[in-house]
XYZ file of C-alpha atoms in Angstrom:
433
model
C 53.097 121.219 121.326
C 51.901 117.920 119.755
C 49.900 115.759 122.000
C 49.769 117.289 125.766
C 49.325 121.279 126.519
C 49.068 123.647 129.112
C 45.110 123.761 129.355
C 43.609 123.483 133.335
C 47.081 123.673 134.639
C 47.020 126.715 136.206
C 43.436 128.353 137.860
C 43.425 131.422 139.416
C 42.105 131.346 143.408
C 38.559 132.553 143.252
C 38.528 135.952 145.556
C 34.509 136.557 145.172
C 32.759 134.047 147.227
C 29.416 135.195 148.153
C 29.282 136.959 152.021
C 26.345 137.469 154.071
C 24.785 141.513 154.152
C 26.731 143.365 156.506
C 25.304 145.357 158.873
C 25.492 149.298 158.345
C 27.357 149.605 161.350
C 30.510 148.393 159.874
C 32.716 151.477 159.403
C 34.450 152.341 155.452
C 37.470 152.116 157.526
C 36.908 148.602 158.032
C 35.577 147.968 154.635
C 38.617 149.731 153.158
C 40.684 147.625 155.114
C 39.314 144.476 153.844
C 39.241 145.477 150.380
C 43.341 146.720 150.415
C 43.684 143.317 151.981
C 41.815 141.201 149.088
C 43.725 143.073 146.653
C 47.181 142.605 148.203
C 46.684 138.765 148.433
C 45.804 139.112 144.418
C 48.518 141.067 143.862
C 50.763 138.272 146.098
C 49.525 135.885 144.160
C 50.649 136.796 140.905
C 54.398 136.097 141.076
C 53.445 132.588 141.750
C 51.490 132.284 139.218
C 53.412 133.426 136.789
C 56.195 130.946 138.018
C 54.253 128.097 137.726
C 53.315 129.067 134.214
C 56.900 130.276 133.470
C 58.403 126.397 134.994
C 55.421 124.513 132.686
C 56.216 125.867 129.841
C 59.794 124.982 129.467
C 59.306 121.510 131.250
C 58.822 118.262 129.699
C 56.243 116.125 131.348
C 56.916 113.051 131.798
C 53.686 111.221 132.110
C 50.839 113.397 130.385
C 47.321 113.532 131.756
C 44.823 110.552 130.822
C 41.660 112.612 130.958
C 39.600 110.827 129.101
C 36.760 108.692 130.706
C 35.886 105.059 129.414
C 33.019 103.841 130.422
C 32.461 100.999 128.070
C 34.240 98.919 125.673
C 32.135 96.177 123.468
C 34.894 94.149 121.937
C 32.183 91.655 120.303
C 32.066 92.846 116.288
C 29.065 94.807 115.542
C 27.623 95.478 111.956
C 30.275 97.930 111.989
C 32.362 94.919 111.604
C 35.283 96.441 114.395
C 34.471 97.030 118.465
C 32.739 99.936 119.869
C 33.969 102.200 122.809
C 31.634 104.260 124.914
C 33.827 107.615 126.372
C 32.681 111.053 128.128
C 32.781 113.743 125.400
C 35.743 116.558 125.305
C 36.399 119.002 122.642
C 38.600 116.488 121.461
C 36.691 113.249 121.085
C 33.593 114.731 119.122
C 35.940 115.585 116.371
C 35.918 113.606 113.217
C 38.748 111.322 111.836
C 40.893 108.449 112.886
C 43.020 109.052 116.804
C 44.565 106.979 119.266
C 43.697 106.136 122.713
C 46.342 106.193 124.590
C 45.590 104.248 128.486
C 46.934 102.250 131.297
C 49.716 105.199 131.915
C 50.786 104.551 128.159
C 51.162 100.672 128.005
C 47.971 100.145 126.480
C 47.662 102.269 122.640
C 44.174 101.359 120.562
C 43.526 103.368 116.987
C 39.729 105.030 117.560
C 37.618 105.785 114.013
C 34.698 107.411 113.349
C 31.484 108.266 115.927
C 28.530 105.958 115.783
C 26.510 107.473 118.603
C 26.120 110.683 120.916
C 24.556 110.236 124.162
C 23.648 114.129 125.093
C 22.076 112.952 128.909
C 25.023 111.062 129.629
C 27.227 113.068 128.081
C 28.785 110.157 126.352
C 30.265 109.614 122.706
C 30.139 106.341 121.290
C 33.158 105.261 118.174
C 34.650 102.888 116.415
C 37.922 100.502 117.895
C 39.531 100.000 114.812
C 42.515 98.048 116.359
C 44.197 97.171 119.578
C 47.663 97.852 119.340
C 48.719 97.029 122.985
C 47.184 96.781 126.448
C 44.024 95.593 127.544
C 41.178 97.932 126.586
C 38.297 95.659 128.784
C 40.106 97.080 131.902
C 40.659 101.050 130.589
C 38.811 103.365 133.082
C 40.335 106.780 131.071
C 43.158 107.493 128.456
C 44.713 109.884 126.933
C 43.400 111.340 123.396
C 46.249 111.295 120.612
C 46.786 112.723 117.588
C 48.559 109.994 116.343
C 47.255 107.009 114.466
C 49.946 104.063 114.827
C 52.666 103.485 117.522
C 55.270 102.453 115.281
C 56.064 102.312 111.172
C 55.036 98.337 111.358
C 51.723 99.151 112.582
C 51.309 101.798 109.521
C 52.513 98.973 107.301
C 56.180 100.410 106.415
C 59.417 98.499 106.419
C 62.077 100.428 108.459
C 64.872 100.351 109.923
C 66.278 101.744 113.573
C 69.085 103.923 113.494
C 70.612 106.449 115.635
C 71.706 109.999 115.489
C 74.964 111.244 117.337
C 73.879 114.311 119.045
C 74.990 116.259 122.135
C 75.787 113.587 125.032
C 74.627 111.029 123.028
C 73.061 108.686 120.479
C 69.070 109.942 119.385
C 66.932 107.048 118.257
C 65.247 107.382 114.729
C 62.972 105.619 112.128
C 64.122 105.413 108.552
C 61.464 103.962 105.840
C 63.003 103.732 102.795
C 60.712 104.119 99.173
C 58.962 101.474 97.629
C 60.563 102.595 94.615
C 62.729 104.806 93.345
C 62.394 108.153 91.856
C 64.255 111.407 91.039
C 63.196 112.262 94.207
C 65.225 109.282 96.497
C 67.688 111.432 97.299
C 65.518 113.987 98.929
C 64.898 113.229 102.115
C 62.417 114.106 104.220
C 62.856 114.765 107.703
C 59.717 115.086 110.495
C 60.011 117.094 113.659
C 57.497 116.449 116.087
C 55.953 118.926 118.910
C 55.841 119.620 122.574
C 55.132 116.356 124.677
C 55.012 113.889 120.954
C 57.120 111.631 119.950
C 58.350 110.966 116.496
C 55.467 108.471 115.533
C 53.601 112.280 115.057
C 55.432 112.186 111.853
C 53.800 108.553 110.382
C 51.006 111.232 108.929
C 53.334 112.512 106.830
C 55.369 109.349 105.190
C 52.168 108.026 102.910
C 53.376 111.470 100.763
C 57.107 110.678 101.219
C 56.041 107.408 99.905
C 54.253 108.321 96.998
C 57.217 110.730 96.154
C 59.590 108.323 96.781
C 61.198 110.234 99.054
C 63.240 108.169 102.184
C 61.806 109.395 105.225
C 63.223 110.323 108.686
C 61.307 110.153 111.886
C 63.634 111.855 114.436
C 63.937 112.092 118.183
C 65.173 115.248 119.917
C 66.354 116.214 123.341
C 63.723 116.304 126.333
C 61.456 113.948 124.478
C 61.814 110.461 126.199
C 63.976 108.953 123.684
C 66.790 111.283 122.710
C 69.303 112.705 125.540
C 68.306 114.845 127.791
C 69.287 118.877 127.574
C 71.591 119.614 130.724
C 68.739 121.602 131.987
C 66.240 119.584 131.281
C 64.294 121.647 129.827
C 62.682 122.770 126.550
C 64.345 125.775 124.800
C 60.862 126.490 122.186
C 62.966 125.627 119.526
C 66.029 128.102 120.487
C 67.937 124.754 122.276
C 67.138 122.015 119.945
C 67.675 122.866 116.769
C 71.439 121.333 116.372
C 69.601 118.212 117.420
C 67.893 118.157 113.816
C 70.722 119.689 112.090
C 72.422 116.562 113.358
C 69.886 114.564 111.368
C 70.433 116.334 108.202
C 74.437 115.410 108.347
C 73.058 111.463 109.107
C 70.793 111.779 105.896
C 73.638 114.015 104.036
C 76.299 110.793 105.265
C 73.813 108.047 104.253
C 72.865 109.035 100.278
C 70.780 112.454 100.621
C 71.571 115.571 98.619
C 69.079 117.582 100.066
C 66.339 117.374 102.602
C 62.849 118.164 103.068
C 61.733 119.278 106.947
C 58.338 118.572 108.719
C 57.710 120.264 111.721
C 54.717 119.888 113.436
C 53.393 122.391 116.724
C 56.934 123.440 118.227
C 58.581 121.365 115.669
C 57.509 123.978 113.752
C 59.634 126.522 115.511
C 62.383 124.351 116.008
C 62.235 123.863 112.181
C 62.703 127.522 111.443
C 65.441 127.752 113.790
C 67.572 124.767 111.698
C 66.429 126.741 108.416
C 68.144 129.738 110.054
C 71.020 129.285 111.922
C 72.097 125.924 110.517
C 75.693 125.440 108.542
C 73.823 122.655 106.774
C 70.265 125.322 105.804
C 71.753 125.009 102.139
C 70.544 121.646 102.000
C 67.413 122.319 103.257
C 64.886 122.582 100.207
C 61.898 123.681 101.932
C 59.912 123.013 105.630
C 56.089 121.728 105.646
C 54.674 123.144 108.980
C 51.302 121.613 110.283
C 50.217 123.742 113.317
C 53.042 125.525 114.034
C 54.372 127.648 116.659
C 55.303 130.807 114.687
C 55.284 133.398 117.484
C 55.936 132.178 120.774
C 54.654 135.448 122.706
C 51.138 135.032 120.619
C 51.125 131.321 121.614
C 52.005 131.958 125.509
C 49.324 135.033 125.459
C 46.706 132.411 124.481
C 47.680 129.882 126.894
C 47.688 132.475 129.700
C 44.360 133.360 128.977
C 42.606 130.075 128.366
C 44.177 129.159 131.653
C 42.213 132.171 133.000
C 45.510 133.914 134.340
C 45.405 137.797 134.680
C 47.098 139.929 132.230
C 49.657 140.842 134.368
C 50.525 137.198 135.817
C 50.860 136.018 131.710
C 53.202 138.931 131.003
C 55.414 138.471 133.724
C 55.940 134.294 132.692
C 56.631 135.163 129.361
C 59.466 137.885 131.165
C 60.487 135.084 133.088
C 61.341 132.124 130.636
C 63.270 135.878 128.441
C 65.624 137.354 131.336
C 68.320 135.974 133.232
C 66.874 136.697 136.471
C 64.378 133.812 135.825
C 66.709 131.165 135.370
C 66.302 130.277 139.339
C 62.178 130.145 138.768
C 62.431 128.448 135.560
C 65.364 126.308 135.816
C 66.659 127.133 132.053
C 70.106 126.983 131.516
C 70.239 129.994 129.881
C 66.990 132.535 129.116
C 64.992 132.071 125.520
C 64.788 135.083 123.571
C 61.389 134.847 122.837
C 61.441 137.902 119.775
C 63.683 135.644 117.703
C 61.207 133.200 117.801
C 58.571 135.795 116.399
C 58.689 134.653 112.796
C 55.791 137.264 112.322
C 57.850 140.316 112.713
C 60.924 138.510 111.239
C 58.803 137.557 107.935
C 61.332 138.928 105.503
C 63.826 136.411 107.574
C 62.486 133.524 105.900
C 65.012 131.687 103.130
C 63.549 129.122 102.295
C 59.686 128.271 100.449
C 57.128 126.530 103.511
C 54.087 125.205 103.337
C 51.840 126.101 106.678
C 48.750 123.630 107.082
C 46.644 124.807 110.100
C 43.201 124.590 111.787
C 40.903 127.390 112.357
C 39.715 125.395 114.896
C 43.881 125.033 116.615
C 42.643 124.883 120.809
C 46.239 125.550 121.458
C 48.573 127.197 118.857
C 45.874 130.018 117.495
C 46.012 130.214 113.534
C 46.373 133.975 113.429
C 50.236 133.923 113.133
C 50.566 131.618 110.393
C 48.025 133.586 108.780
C 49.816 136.581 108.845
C 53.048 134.941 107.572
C 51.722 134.094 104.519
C 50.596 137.255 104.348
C 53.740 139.181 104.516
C 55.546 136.645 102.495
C 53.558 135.570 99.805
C 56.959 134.678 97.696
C 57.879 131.869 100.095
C 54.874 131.146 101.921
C 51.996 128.934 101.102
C 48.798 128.482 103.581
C 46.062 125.543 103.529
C 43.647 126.419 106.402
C 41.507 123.394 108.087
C 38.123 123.183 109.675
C 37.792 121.585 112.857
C 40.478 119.837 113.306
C 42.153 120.563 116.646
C 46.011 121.209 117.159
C 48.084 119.473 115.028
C 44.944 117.233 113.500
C 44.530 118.198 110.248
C 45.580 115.211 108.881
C 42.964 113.029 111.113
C 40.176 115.238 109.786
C 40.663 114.932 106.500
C 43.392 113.233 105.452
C 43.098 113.528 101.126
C 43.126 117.245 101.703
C 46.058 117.138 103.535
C 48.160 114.098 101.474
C 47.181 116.147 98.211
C 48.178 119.773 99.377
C 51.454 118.301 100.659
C 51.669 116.443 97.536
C 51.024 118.804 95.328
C 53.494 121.391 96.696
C 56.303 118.539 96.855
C 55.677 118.668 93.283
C 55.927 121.858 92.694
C 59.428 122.530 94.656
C 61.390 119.444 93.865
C 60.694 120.024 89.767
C 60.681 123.430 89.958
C 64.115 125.706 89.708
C 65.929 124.813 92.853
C 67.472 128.814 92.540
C 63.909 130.440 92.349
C 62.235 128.570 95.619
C 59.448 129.433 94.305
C 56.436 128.107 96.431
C 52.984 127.927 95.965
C 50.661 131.325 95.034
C 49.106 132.950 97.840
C 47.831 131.514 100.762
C 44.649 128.799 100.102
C 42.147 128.071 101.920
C 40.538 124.230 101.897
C 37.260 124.885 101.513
């Protein structure tokens, strides 16, 4: 899901306003009558809801919500030596770690650091502007809250190079950053998928590991994203539609000096991830898949949504039915329906080929933990777990970046000197304390 979600898009019509006593006079006829009525406008309503929830899932959004309020920005250095930058306070900006600010309908991207100062009668959080990447922040009235820390590779410091993926109806733009040195590991490459309504700078979290590894590492785009080709449709498949986009990748990296790859899938780059692992020609080259917040049941993922969104039961249920059978194509606007159970990689545990590592948040707003949790308990073989504290979806890195770098590290280590035969991964699932 990456950077936007589904959260406050859809609010159910509130049927119990508060009516004046009625007088005793008013015959159960009437108040039958009323009542049948008030329940068959619910009832009317549900179909539409459940389209609407149906159509946002699957489609990309072109210009996510800026929902964050600035109210002040003090570029003058302070004795935190960097500016200061006064916003209202979400779930998401009272979290620890380093973000970006995305504003000005995504001209304008600044990287935001740590919190200074807490106003609780203004409701108002006070951090650190580390840098000003683009834009003018003196004239930001909201923004967007990222999960991302740096636009580009030359903001994070790397030396890369464009290049460009032939995929379905067209060319998909990518970042390669090649190792600082080389190692028995430069011929691994690794490969980062990024979620729902990201782009492929998600994946900069991951390449100070690659780096350290010496691994050469791909930032890819995929279709529906902004940079790659559009799908036909339009629209997102969950990972059952975009998988030979990243399959594509692994033949570039297999055509330009790789002998195996590496995949890093964050959110529904997760999913799509597993998908490549299983239904690719090229899986065989596939050594293993690091997962940070990933979709591993879609149903579980679209139950939660429904009811944070505060749909009924009912309305939720008959989305999910939509985006499945072919009699939704019309509401949705899918090509063709996406079977939802093959995307259950809970019930399809003993499916898994290949050894991932799953890092996830207990405190994931949108993709809830309890899936990966109970794929690492099923497969304890192939499946290693490192579960966060407060980081929100797909964050874990921000939080607390040394915990992630060394688990990643440390299970790179393990697979690529290890037995390639065995894929053995990592015990049983850990929790970062």
């Amino acid at each position: 899901m990456g950077e936007s979600n589904l959260s406050n898009v859809v609010r159910l019509p509130s049927f119990g306003s508060k009516q004046q006593p009625v007088k005793r006079t008013v015959r159960w006829s009437a108040v039958g009558a009323i009542t049948g009525a008030l329940v068959g406008t619910a009832l009317a309503i549900i179909p539409t809801l459940a389209s609407i929830f149906a159509r946002t899932v699957v489609t990309p959004d072109p210009k996510p919500t800026e929902d964050v309020q600035v109210y002040n920005y003090l570029p003058t250095r302070g004795v935190s030596g960097a500016g200061l930058i006064e916003l209202s306070v979400t779930p998401q900006t009272t979290v620890r770690g380093q973000y970006a600010l995305v504003f000005n309908e995504g001209t304008g991207v600044a990287r935001i650091g740590e919190i200074v100062a807490t106003e609780r009668k203004r409701d108002t959080i006070t951090r650190i502007v580390e840098e000003v990447y683009s834009g003018d922040l003196t004239q930001a009235v909201r923004g967007r809250w990222a999960g991302f820390v740096w636009p580009t590779p030359k903001e994070a410091g790397y030396v890369y190079r464009n290049v460009e993926i032939p995929v379905d109806d067209g060319l998909a733009p990518a970042w390669l950053i090649e190792p600082k040195r080389s190692t028995q590991h430069s011929n691994t490459w690794l490969i980062t998928v990024h979620g729902r309504g990201s782009k492929r700078n998600e994946g900069l979290r991951m390449m100070g590991v690659a780096q350290r590894m010496g691994m050469p590492g791909l930032m890819v785009s995929y279709r529906n994203d902004g940079d790659a080709p559009d799908a036909r449709d339009r629209k997102f498949g969950l990972g059952a539609t975009e998988w030979p986009d990243i399959e594509a990748a692994i033949l570039y990296a297999l055509n330009h000096g790789a002998t195996s790859v590496v995949l890093g899938g964050f959110s529904m780059g997760g999913a799509v991830s597993l998908q490549v692992m299983y239904r690719s020609a090229l899986s065989s080259y596939i050594r293993g898949l690091v997962l940070v917040g990933p979709v591993i049941d879609w149903l579980d993922v679209l139950r939660h949504q429904a009811r944070i969104n505060r749909l009924p039961h009912i309305a939720g249920k008959l989305g999910s039915w939509l985006i499945e059978s072919p009699w939704g194509k019309t509401i949705t606007g899918l090509a063709s329906p996406v079977d939802l159970q093959r995307l259950d990689w809970v019930t399809r545990s003993d499916d898994i080929t290949h050894p991932i590592l799953i890092l996830h948040s207990e405190n994931d707003d949108f993709v809830p933990i309890g899936p990966s949790e109970q794929l690492a308990a099923k497969n304890r073989k192939l499946v290693s777990m490192v579960r966060f504290q407060e980081a929100r979806h797909t964050r874990e890195w921000n939080v607390d970046p040394e915990r992630f770098d060394s688990a990643m590290l440390t299970w790179l280590h393990v697979l690529l000197t290890g037995p390639q035969h065995s894929r053995l991964s990592l015990s049983s699932p850990k929790t970062a304390e």
